[in-house]
């Protein structure tokens, strides 16, 4: 290999190349169980493939009304492909107006029927026609149930009563669908500055910068990982800046038990909060070094071939080879420089952040008991606050920003967030990828967003950066959902976010709890608390709206300011 500068460790780079090659292949796919009960009112194939596209592991359909009007057709032929669905939020429908009356009655009806429901959502499903036109289906009352708990014939009787309830409100254009799903909560040296896209460490240094999305865990529960939502200043006579996350990230909440925690005084024992994901960070650096090392090999072979072409008899080809050789040598130098910088960064990270105590960033100040169906309105009160170690943050801290990262290129990110060219500006890709947070998405805007998609329908596109899935884009809905934990039977209301489309992957996964969710203008929408799906991936993400949560935080911290700009 053509490595520059003697300080590099060829053995380490070689090991990184091996690591990169080993991780180039994804995990083997799991076999799919294609069996279905003979008593099912939907076919086995329809049950398994009806929701294809809404997530990497779509849920199983139990029963749906409207099958006579819109029968599912099994793809046939040698090149048959399933039509993939995408989930959309619902805005501007009559159900939006009457949901405060319909939603609780639907929940109570399911309970009276003995249905082991886990979530009650409202959605539309979009499929792509052969001419690439979107076909938008009807509004659906989308019921999640515990896997294997509901027989199709029982779902048929339950749906009839739900349709009758909708008819009581003069709603006759909404279908009811049941799917299998589980609701689950998703649970030193100074920090580094964010850098430009041209910096060799841009792809790996995010976990050690103050940008929102820090992966955190408590010192006594290092495996219970979550995400810090945002910073806020305590205000008043205090110069402290505090971090917000979920209660269930900070404390164990099994056995239906959750206590309030208050840090009483400076002399009291402290419960520390630490950065987590250290092994994953080191692995990402090795992977990046390995990829650059592979390119060094390729550029070396290319240079040898180009030098041979220059010596050839074809003058035109030799002239072209000279141009390519010049560019390739620049690429080789850049790759070697990146390897050098990344290897130095790898050693620094191991030295400065290797011990758990070096990753301590603060201690818990206050966390109320986790409360489902909290008054008023019945959302989940799942939050806690920790005081940050100012000296670790102050040099790099600039306020509440989300680093949009490099996984989604800036042009693609802009296209995803800007659904139409002739509408008002709802997103502008920020300098150095740092989206500044300001303002809040009100309840009115959640119900009736000031954004239209290319079909002139209201939509609300949102962004989050989480510990597990990093930066993702999703689609919020305008009707609040109901969720039920089937282990504790506790219920609550939540703001639902659906995956962006059939190609984008999931919006969230376990470990993303605490992530702040914002729109393209940086307005704060809510804090991610959990998700629903039959597997570890999520078909639906749930969050507590900030317009509801922030007044509760201010009851404990009356001078709180959500948008600090300095830290001491």
PDB file of C-alpha atoms in Angstrom, residues 1-3 13-14 16-17 20 197-204 284-300 331-343:
ATOM      1  CA  UNK A   1       0.000   0.000   0.000  1.00  0.00           C
ATOM      2  CA  UNK A   2       1.200   3.547  -0.715  1.00  0.00           C
ATOM      3  CA  UNK A   3       0.996   4.999   2.787  1.00  0.00           C
ATOM      4  CA  UNK A  13      -4.663   0.331   9.186  1.00  0.00           C
ATOM      5  CA  UNK A  14      -4.614  -3.234   7.850  1.00  0.00           C
ATOM      6  CA  UNK A  16      -9.179  -1.575  10.064  1.00  0.00           C
ATOM      7  CA  UNK A  17      -9.421  -2.673   6.412  1.00  0.00           C
ATOM      8  CA  UNK A  20     -14.415  -2.673   7.175  1.00  0.00           C
ATOM      9  CA  UNK A 197     -18.004  18.175   5.936  1.00  0.00           C
ATOM     10  CA  UNK A 198     -14.404  18.401   4.704  1.00  0.00           C
ATOM     11  CA  UNK A 199     -12.892  17.383   8.047  1.00  0.00           C
ATOM     12  CA  UNK A 200     -11.666  13.761   8.131  1.00  0.00           C
ATOM     13  CA  UNK A 201     -13.487  13.056  11.435  1.00  0.00           C
ATOM     14  CA  UNK A 202     -16.845  14.566  10.418  1.00  0.00           C
ATOM     15  CA  UNK A 203     -18.544  11.157  10.224  1.00  0.00           C
ATOM     16  CA  UNK A 204     -17.365   9.877  13.610  1.00  0.00           C
ATOM     17  CA  UNK A 284     -16.930   3.561  13.602  1.00  0.00           C
ATOM     18  CA  UNK A 285     -13.468   5.146  13.567  1.00  0.00           C
ATOM     19  CA  UNK A 286     -11.859   1.821  12.656  1.00  0.00           C
ATOM     20  CA  UNK A 287     -14.433   1.326   9.920  1.00  0.00           C
ATOM     21  CA  UNK A 288     -13.689   4.745   8.463  1.00  0.00           C
ATOM     22  CA  UNK A 289      -9.922   4.112   8.563  1.00  0.00           C
ATOM     23  CA  UNK A 290     -10.470   0.765   6.891  1.00  0.00           C
ATOM     24  CA  UNK A 291     -12.492   2.299   4.072  1.00  0.00           C
ATOM     25  CA  UNK A 292      -9.812   4.915   3.445  1.00  0.00           C
ATOM     26  CA  UNK A 293      -7.205   2.133   3.516  1.00  0.00           C
ATOM     27  CA  UNK A 294      -9.097   0.228   0.831  1.00  0.00           C
ATOM     28  CA  UNK A 295      -9.151   3.363  -1.306  1.00  0.00           C
ATOM     29  CA  UNK A 296      -5.383   3.756  -0.836  1.00  0.00           C
ATOM     30  CA  UNK A 297      -4.977   0.277  -2.338  1.00  0.00           C
ATOM     31  CA  UNK A 298      -7.244   1.149  -5.260  1.00  0.00           C
ATOM     32  CA  UNK A 299      -5.568   4.503  -5.934  1.00  0.00           C
ATOM     33  CA  UNK A 300      -2.161   2.799  -5.841  1.00  0.00           C
ATOM     34  CA  UNK A 331      -7.112  11.595  -3.936  1.00  0.00           C
ATOM     35  CA  UNK A 332      -4.330   9.337  -2.659  1.00  0.00           C
ATOM     36  CA  UNK A 333      -2.826  12.174  -0.617  1.00  0.00           C
ATOM     37  CA  UNK A 334      -6.264  13.029   0.803  1.00  0.00           C
ATOM     38  CA  UNK A 335      -6.898   9.403   1.796  1.00  0.00           C
ATOM     39  CA  UNK A 336      -3.510   9.096   3.495  1.00  0.00           C
ATOM     40  CA  UNK A 337      -4.067  12.383   5.303  1.00  0.00           C
ATOM     41  CA  UNK A 338      -7.485  11.213   6.463  1.00  0.00           C
ATOM     42  CA  UNK A 339      -6.005   7.941   7.778  1.00  0.00           C
ATOM     43  CA  UNK A 340      -3.369   9.885   9.700  1.00  0.00           C
ATOM     44  CA  UNK A 341      -5.965  12.220  11.236  1.00  0.00           C
ATOM     45  CA  UNK A 342      -8.347   9.389  12.082  1.00  0.00           C
ATOM     46  CA  UNK A 343      -5.639   7.249  13.667  1.00  0.00           C
TER      47      UNK A 343
END
